[in-house]
Coordinates of C-alpha atoms in Angstrom, one line a residue:
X1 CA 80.9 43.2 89.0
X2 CA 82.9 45.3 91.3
X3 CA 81.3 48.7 91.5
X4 CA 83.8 52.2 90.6
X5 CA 86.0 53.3 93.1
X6 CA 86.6 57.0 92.3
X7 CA 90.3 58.8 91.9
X8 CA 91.6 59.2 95.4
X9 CA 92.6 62.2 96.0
X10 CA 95.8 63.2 97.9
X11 CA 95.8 65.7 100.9
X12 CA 98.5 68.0 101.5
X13 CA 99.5 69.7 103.8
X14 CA 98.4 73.1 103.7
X15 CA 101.4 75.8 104.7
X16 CA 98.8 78.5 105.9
X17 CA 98.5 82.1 105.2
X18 CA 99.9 84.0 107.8
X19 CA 97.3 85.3 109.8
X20 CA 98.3 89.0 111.5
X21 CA 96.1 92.1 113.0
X22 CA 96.2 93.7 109.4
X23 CA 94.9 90.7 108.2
X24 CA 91.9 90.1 110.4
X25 CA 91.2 93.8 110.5
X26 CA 90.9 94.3 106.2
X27 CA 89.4 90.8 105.7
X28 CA 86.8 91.9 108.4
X29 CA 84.7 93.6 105.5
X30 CA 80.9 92.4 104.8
X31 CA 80.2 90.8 100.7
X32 CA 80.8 93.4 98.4
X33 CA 77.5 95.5 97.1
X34 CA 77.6 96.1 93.6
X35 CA 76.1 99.2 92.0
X36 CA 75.8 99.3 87.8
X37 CA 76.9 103.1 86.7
X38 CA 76.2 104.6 83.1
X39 CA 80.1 104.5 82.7
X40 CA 83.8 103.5 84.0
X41 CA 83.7 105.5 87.8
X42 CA 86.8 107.6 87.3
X43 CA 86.4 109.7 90.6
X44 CA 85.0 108.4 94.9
X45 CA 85.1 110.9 96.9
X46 CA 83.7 110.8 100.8
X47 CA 81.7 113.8 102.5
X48 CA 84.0 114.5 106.1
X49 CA 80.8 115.7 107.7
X50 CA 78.5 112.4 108.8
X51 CA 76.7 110.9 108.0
X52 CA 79.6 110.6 105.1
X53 CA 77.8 110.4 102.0
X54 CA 80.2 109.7 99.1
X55 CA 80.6 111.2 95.5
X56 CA 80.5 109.2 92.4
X57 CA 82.0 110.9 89.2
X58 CA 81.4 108.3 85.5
X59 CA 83.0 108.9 82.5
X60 CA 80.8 108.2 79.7
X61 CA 80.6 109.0 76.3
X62 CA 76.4 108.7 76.3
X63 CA 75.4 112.4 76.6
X64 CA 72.3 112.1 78.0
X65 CA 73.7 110.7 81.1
X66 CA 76.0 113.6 82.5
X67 CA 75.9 113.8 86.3
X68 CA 77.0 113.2 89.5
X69 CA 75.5 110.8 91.9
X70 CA 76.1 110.9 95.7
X71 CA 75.2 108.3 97.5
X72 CA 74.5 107.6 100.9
X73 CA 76.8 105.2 103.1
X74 CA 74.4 102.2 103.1
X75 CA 71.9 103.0 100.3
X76 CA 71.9 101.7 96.7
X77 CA 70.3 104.3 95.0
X78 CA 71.7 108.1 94.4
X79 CA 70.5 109.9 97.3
X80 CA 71.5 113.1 94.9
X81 CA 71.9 113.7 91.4
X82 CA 73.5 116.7 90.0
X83 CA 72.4 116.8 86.1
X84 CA 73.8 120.5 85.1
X85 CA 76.5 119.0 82.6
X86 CA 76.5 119.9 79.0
X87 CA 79.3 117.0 78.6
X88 CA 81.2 114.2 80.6
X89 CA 81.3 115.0 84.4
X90 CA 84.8 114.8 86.3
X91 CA 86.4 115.2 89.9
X92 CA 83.2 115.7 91.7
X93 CA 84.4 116.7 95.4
X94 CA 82.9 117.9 98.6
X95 CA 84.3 121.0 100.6
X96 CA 85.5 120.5 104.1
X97 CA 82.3 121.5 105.6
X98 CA 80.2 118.8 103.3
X99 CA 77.9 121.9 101.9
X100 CA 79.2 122.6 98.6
X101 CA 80.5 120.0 96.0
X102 CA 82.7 121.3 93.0
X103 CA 83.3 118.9 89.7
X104 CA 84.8 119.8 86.4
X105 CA 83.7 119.1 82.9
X106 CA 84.8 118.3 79.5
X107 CA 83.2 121.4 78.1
X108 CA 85.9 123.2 80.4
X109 CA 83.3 124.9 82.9
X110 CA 84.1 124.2 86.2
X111 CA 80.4 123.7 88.3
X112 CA 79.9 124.5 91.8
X113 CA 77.2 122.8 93.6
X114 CA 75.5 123.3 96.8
X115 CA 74.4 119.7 97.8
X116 CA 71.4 120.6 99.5
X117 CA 70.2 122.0 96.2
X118 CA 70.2 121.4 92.4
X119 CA 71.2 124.5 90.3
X120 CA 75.1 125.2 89.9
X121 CA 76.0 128.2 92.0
X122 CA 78.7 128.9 90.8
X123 CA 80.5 128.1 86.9
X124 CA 84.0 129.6 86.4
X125 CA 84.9 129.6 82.8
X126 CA 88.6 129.9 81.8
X127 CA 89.9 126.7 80.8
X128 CA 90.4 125.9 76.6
X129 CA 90.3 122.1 77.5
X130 CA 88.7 119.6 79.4
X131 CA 88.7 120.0 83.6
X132 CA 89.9 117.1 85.2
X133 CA 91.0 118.4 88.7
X134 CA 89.1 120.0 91.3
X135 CA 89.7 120.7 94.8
X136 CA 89.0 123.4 97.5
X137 CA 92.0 125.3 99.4
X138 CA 91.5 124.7 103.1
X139 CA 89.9 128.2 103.9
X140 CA 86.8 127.2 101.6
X141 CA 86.9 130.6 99.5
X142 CA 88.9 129.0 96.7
X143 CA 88.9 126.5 94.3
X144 CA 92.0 124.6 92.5
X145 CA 91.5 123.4 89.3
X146 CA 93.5 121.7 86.1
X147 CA 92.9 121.0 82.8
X148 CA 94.0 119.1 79.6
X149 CA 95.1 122.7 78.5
X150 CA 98.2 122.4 80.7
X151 CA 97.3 125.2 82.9
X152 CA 96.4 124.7 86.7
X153 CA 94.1 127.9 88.1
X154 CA 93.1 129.5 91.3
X155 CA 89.3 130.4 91.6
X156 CA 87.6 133.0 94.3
X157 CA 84.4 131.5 95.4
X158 CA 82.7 134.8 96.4
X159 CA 83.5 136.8 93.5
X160 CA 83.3 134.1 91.0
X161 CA 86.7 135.4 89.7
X162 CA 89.7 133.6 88.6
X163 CA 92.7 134.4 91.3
X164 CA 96.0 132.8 88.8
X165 CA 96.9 130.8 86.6
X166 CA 99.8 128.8 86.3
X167 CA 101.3 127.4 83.0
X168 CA 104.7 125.3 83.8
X169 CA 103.5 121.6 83.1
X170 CA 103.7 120.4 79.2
X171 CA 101.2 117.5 79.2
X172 CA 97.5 117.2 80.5
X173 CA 96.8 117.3 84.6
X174 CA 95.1 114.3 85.5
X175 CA 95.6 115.1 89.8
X176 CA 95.9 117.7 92.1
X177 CA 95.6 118.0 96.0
X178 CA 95.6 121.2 98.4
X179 CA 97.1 122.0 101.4
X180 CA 94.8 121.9 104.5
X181 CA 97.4 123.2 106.6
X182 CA 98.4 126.1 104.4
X183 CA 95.9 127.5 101.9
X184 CA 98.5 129.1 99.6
X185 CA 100.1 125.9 98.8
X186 CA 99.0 122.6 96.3
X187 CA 100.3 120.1 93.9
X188 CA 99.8 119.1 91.1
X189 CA 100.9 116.1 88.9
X190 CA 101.1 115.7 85.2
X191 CA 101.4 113.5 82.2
X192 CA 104.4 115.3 81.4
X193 CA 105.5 112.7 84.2
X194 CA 106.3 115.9 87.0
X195 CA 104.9 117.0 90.3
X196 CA 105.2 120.3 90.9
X197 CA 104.3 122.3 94.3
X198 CA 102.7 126.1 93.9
X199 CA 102.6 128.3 96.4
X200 CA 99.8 131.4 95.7
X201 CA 101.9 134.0 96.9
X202 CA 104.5 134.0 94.1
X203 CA 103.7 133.2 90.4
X204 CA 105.6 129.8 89.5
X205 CA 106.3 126.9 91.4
X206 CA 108.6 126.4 94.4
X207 CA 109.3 122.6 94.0
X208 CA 109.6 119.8 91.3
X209 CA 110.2 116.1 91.2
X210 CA 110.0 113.7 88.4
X211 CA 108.2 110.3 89.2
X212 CA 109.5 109.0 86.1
X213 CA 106.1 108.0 84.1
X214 CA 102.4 110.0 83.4
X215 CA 101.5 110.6 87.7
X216 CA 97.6 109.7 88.0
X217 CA 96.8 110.1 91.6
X218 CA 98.5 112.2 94.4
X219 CA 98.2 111.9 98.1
X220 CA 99.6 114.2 101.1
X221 CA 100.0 112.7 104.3
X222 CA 98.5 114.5 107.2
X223 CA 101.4 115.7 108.6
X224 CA 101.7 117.2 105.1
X225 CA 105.8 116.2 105.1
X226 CA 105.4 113.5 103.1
X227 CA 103.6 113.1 99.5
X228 CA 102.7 110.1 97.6
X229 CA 102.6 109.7 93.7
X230 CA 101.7 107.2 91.4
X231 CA 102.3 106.7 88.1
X232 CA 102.9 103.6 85.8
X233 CA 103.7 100.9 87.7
X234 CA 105.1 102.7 90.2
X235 CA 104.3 104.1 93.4
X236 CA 106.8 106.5 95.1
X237 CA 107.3 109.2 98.7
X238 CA 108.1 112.0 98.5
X239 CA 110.0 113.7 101.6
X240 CA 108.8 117.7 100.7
X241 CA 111.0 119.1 103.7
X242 CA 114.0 117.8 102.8
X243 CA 113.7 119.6 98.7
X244 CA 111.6 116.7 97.2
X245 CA 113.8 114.4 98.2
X246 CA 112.5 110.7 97.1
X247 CA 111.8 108.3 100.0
X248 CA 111.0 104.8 98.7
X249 CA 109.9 103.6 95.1
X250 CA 107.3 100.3 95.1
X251 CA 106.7 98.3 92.4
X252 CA 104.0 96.1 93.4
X253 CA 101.2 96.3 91.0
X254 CA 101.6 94.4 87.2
X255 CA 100.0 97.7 85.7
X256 CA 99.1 101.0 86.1
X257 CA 98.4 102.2 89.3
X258 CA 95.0 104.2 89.1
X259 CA 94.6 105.9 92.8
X260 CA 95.9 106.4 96.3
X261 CA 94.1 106.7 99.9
X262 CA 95.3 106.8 103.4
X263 CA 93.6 104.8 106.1
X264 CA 92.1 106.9 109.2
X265 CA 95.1 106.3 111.4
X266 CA 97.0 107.3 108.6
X267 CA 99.2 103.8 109.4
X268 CA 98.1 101.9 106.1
X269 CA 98.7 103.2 102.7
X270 CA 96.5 101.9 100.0
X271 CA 96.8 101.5 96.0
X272 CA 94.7 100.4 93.7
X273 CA 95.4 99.5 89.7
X274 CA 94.7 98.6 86.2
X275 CA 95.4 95.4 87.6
X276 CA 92.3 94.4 89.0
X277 CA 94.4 94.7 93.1
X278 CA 94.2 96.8 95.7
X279 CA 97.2 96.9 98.0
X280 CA 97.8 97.8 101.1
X281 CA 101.0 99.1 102.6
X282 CA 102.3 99.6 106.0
X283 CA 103.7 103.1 106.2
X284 CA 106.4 102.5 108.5
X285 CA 108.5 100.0 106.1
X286 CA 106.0 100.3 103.1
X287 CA 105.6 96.0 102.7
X288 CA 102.4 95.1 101.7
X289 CA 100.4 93.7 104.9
X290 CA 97.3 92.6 102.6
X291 CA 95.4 92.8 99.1
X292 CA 92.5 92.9 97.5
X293 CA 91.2 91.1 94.3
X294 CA 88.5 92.7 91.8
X295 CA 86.6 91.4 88.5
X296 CA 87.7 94.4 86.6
X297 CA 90.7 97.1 86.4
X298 CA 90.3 99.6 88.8
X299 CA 90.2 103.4 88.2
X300 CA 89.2 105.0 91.8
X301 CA 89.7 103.9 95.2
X302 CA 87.9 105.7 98.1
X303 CA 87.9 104.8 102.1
X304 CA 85.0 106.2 104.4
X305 CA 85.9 107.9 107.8
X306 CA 87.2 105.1 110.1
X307 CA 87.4 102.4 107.2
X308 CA 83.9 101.9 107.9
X309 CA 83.6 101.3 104.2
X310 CA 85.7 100.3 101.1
X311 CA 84.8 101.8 97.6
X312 CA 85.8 101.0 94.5
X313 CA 85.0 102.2 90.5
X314 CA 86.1 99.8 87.9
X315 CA 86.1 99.7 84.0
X316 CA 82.9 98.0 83.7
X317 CA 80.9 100.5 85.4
X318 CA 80.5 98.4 88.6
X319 CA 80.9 100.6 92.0
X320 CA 81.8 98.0 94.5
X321 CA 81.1 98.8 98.3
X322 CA 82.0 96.6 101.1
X323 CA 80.7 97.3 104.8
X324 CA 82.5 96.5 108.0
X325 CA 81.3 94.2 109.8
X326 CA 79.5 95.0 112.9
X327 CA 80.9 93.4 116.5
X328 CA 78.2 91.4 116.7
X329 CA 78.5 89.6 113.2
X330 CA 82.5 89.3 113.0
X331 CA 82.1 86.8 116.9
X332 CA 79.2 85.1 115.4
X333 CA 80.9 84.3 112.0
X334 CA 84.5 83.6 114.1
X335 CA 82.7 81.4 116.9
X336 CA 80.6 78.3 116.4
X337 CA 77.1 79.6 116.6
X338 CA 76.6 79.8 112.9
X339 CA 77.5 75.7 112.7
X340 CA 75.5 74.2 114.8
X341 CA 72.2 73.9 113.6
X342 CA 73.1 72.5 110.3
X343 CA 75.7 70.3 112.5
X344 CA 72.9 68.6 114.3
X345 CA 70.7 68.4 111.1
X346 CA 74.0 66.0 109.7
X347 CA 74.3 63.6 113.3
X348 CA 71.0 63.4 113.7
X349 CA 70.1 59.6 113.3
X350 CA 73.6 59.0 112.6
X351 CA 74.1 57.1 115.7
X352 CA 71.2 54.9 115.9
X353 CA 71.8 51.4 116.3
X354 CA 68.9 49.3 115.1
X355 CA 67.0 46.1 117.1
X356 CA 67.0 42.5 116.1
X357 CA 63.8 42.7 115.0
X358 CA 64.0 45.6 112.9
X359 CA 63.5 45.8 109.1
X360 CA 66.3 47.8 107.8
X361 CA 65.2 49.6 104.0
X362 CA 68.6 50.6 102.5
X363 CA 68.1 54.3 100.4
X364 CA 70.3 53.5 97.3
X365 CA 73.1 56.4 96.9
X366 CA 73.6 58.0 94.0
X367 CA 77.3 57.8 93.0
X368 CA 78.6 61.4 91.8
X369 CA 81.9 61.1 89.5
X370 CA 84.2 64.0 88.4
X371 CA 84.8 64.3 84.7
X372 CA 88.1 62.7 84.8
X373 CA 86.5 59.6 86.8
X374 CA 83.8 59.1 84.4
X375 CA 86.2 58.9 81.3
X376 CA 88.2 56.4 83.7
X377 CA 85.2 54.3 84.0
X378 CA 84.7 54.1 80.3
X379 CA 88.5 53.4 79.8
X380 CA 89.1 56.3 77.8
X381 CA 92.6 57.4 79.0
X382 CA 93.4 59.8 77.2
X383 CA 90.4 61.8 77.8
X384 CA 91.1 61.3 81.1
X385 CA 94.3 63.4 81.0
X386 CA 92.7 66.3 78.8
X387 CA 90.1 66.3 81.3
X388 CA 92.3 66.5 84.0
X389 CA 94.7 69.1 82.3
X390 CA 92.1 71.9 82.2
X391 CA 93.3 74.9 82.6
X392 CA 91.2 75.9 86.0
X393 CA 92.2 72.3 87.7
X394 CA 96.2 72.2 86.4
X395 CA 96.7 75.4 87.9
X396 CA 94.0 76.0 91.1
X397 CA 94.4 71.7 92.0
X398 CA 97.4 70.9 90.6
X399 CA 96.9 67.6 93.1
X400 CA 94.1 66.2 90.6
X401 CA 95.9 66.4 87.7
X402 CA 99.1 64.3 90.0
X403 CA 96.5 62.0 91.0
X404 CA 94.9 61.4 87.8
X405 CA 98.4 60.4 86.4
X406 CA 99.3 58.8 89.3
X407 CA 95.9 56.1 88.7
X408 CA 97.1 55.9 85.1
X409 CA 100.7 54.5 86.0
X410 CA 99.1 52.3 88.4
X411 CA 96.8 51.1 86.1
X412 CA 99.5 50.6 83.0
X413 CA 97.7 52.6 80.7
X414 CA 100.5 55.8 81.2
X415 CA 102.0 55.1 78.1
X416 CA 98.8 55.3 76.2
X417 CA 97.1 58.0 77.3
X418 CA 100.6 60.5 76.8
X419 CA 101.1 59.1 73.2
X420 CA 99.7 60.4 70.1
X421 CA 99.3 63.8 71.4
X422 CA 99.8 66.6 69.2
X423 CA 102.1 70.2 69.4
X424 CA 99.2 71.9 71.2
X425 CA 98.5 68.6 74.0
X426 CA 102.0 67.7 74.5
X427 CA 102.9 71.8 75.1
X428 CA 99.9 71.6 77.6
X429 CA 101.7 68.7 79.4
X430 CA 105.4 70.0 79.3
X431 CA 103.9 73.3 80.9
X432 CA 102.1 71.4 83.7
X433 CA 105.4 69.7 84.3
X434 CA 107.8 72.6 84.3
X435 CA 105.2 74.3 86.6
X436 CA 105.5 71.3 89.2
X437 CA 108.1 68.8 88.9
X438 CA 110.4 70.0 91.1
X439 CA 107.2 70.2 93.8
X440 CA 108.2 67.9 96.3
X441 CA 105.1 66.3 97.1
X442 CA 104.7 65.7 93.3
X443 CA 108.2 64.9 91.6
X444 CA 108.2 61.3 92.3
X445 CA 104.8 60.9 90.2
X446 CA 105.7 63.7 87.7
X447 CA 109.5 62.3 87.3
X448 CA 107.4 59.0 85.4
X449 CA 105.5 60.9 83.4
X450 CA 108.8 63.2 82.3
X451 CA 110.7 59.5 81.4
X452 CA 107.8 58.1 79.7
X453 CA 107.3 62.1 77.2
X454 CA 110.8 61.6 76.6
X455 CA 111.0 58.0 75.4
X456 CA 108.1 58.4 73.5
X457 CA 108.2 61.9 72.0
X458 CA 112.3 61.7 71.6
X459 CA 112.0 61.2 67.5
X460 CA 110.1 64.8 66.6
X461 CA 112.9 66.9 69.0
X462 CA 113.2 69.4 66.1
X463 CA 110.5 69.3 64.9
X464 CA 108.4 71.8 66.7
X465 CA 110.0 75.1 68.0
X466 CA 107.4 75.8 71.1
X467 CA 108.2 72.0 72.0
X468 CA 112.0 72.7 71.6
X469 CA 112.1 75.5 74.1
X470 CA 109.9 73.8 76.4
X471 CA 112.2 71.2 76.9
X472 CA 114.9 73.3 77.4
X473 CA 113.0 75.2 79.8
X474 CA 112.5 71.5 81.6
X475 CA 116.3 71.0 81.1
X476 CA 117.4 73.8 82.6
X477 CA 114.9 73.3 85.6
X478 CA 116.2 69.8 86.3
X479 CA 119.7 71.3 85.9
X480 CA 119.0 73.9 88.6
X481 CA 117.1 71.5 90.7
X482 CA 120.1 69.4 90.9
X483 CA 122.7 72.0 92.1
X484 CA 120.0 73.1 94.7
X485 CA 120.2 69.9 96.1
X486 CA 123.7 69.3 95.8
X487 CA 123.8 72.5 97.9
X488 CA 121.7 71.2 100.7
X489 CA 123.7 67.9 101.0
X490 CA 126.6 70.2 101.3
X491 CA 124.5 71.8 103.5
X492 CA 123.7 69.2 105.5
X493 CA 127.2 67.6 105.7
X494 CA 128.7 70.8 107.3
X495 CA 125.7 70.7 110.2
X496 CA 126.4 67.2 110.8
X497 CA 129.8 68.0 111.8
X498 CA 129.5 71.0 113.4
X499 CA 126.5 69.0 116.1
X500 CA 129.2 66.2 115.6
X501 CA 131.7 68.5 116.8
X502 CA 129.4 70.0 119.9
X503 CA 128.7 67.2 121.3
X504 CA 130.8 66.5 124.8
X505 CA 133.2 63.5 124.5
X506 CA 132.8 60.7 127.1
X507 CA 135.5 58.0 127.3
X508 CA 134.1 54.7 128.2
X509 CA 136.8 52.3 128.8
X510 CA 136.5 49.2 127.1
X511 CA 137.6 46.0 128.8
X512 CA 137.8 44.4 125.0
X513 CA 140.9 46.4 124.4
X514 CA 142.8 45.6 127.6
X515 CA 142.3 42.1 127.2
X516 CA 143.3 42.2 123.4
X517 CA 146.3 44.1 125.1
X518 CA 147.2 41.7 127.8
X519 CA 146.9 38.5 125.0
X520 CA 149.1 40.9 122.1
X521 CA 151.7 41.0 125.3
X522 CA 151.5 37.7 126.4
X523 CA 152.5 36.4 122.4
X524 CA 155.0 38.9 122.5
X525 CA 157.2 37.9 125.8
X526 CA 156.1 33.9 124.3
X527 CA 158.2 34.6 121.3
X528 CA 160.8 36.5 122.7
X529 CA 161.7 33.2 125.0
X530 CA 161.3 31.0 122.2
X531 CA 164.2 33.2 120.0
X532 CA 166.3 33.0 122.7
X533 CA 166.1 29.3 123.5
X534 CA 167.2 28.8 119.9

């Protein structure tokens, strides 16, 4: 008995990413190190002074675990731990100078910490509501701050005194920044979907704008002419020296966007959202150049000095940090010296050719089948198919799932294994088709299978109302499919003529003709003299 030839499976053609400087400078990142918090990381915030320890703020509703945890750039374990919180820390950040680190509370108190130490220096108590911005002006005497109680407040270091407070937002402030140009001016964005810019030397506001949905997370560019919002799904600029003026409006992300950070050069804008993506954006025509993928939604997004790192807090209290690589790893993992040992372990022996006299001892191979190959060999068709329709292979390897039904139409047994489905198995198949039948390197496979549904499923059209609107979905695709290539033959047609039309004329004379010519003039003169003799 012939032994099992497995399903063969077809090679495409792969039409390859794209592969630019932004692409091989983000993707040049070292594995991600995870870190498991007590709670969703709501707030990253790097140190500016080396060696650029970072700030990790977690929301948590266990009270026993109220702190902030630095950490430093390579380590996996708090290097710091500031515990002087009555209730759930928030915005822990570091001054300018990387001495003193301020955070705010949901017992209202504002904490100021100097990191070399453990007792708060400072607690400025004004707030009615929970603190969920903090930030330092740029001279280092004062402190920003805003609450859930609508009010944003200025804060003298020194004198431990509050400086002003301003009450023009309606909803909570979830995100602030300062100048570090100018130390009289900041921002601040609210859930009453506004951003509004203070300046401390008069007593209300001297600029609004309306993003349009609750702003999260604000961002100034260096320059300070330009601000960044995001809000919703939305991410939108902000030209502040022509009156607020809006710039551009993306709408990349699926959800809401969570945070905002600027790379060093200040070239490459980056987003991160409840999405699970970070994006990044060039800032001179804001396309995204390159994204990241996460396991959970993300809530903060930090980069260190020089990209050297990439940090992210999520919803499931994972901090994920990824290194750059070193020089020295990114040639060795580009080049060939990783391969070759294990390339020699494979050819080794391989090319031996054996004596007349040798014994040759055969080693028996195991055969390895796929799922769908081992209901094959037991002719169970229709397992086959459900095997081959799982959800991870129909939509990551579409190609199985075409080669799979491809074996069964060679085999005759199409028919059976599509029959006898029910509403939930034959949905599954009418969604893999409207997916990929109009694929070209799968419609002339998938085109069979559509004929042989129809014919067979054709009497319970009615019956079903998901079924019903699937094959009208499949209808209208064919439909559509049709016209586009009725375009392209048009198409094609008018570029034929035009290279039809470009092409230089050459006249070749044909000595076929003038003979043809000669004989049609000989007849002629023939039966002129034979009318005339009559």
């Amino acid at each position: 008995m012939a032994s099992f030839k497995p399903t063969k499976i077809q090679v495409y053609p792969k039409l390859g990413e794209k592969v630019t400087q932004d692409t091989l400078y983000w993707k040049n990142y070292k594995a991600p190190v995870q870190i498991k918090e007590f709670g969703a990381v709501t707030h990253i915030d790097f140190s500016p002074v080396a060696p650029h320890n970072f700030a990790v703020t977690a929301f948590t509703r266990v009270c026993w675990h109220l702190f902030v945890h630095i950490y430093g750039p390579f380590s996996q374990e708090p290097v710091k731990t500031f515990t002087r919180f009555k209730d759930t820390a928030y915005s822990g950040r570091f001054r300018s100078d990387g001495q003193l680190l301020v955070a705010g509370c949901e017992d209202s108190v504002v904490r100021l910490f100097d990191v070399g130490g453990k007792v708060a220096l400072r607690m400025f108590r004004g707030h009615t509501k929970a603190v969920h911005v903090t930030d330092f002006t740029s001279d280092r005497y004062q402190i920003l701050t805003g609450s859930d109680d609508y009010t944003c407040r200025l804060w003298d270091i020194p004198n431990s005194t509050e400086l002003n407070t301003y009450q023009e937002h309606t909803d909570y402030i979830r995100c602030g920044v300062t100048s570090k140009l100018n130390r009289d001016l900041f921002i601040t964005g609210s859930y009453d979907h506004t951003l509004k810019l203070f300046d401390a030397r008069v007593d209300r506001s001297v600029m609004t704008m309306d993003h349009g949905q609750p702003v999260e997370s604000l961002l100034l560019y260096p320059s300070e002419g330009l601000l960044v919002s995001a809000g919703g799904r939305y991410v939108k600029v902000w030209d502040l020296l022509k009156g607020g003026q809006p710039l551009v409006s993306l709408k990349n992300h699926h959800k809401t966007v969570t945070s905002l950070c600027l790379s060093t050069n200040g070239q490459r804008l980056l987003s991160a959202s409840l999405d699970r993506h970070v994006k990044v954006y060039n800032t001179t025509n804001y396309k995204v150049v390159h994204n990241f993928d996460y396991a959970a939604s993300i809530l903060s997004l930090a980069l260190a000095p020089d990209d050297e790192s990439i940090v992210v807090g999520m919803t499931n209290s994972i901090l994920s940090i990824k290194h750059r690589k070193s020089p020295e790893e990114s040639k060795e993992i580009s080049g060939q010296q990783r391969r070759r040992p294990s390339y020699r372990v494979f050819v080794k022996g391989k090319n031996y050719v054996p004596k007349q006299d040798d014994y040759l001892v055969s080693k028996p191979v195991k055969q390895h089948l796929a799922k769908y190959d081992k209901q094959l060999k037991k002719f169970n068709v229709s397992k086959a198919l459900d095997t081959a329709l799982e959800t991870w292979t129909r939509h990551r390897k579409p190609e199985i799932t075409v080669a799979v039904i491809k074996e069964l139409d060679r085999r005759g047994t199409l028919n059976n294994a599509l029959a006898g489905r029910d509403e939930q198995g034959l949905s599954q198949l009418l969604n893999f088709l409207i997916g990929n039948l109009v694929d070209p390197r799968f419609a002339p496979v998938l085109v069979t299978a559509a004929e042989m549904i129809l014919d067979i499923y054709h009497s319970v059209i009615g019956q079903s109302p998901v079924v019903d609107r699937q094959l009208l979905r499949l209808q209208e695709l064919l439909e559509r499919e049709i016209d586009y290539q009725q375009d392209l033959l048009e198409v094609l047609g008018m570029l034929d003529t035009m290279f039809a039309s470009a092409l230089p004329r050459k006249e070749v004379p044909c000595s076929g003709a003038s003979r043809s010519n000669g004989l049609a003039q000989g007849e002629a003169s023939t039966s002129r003299a034979q009318l005339q003799a009559t």
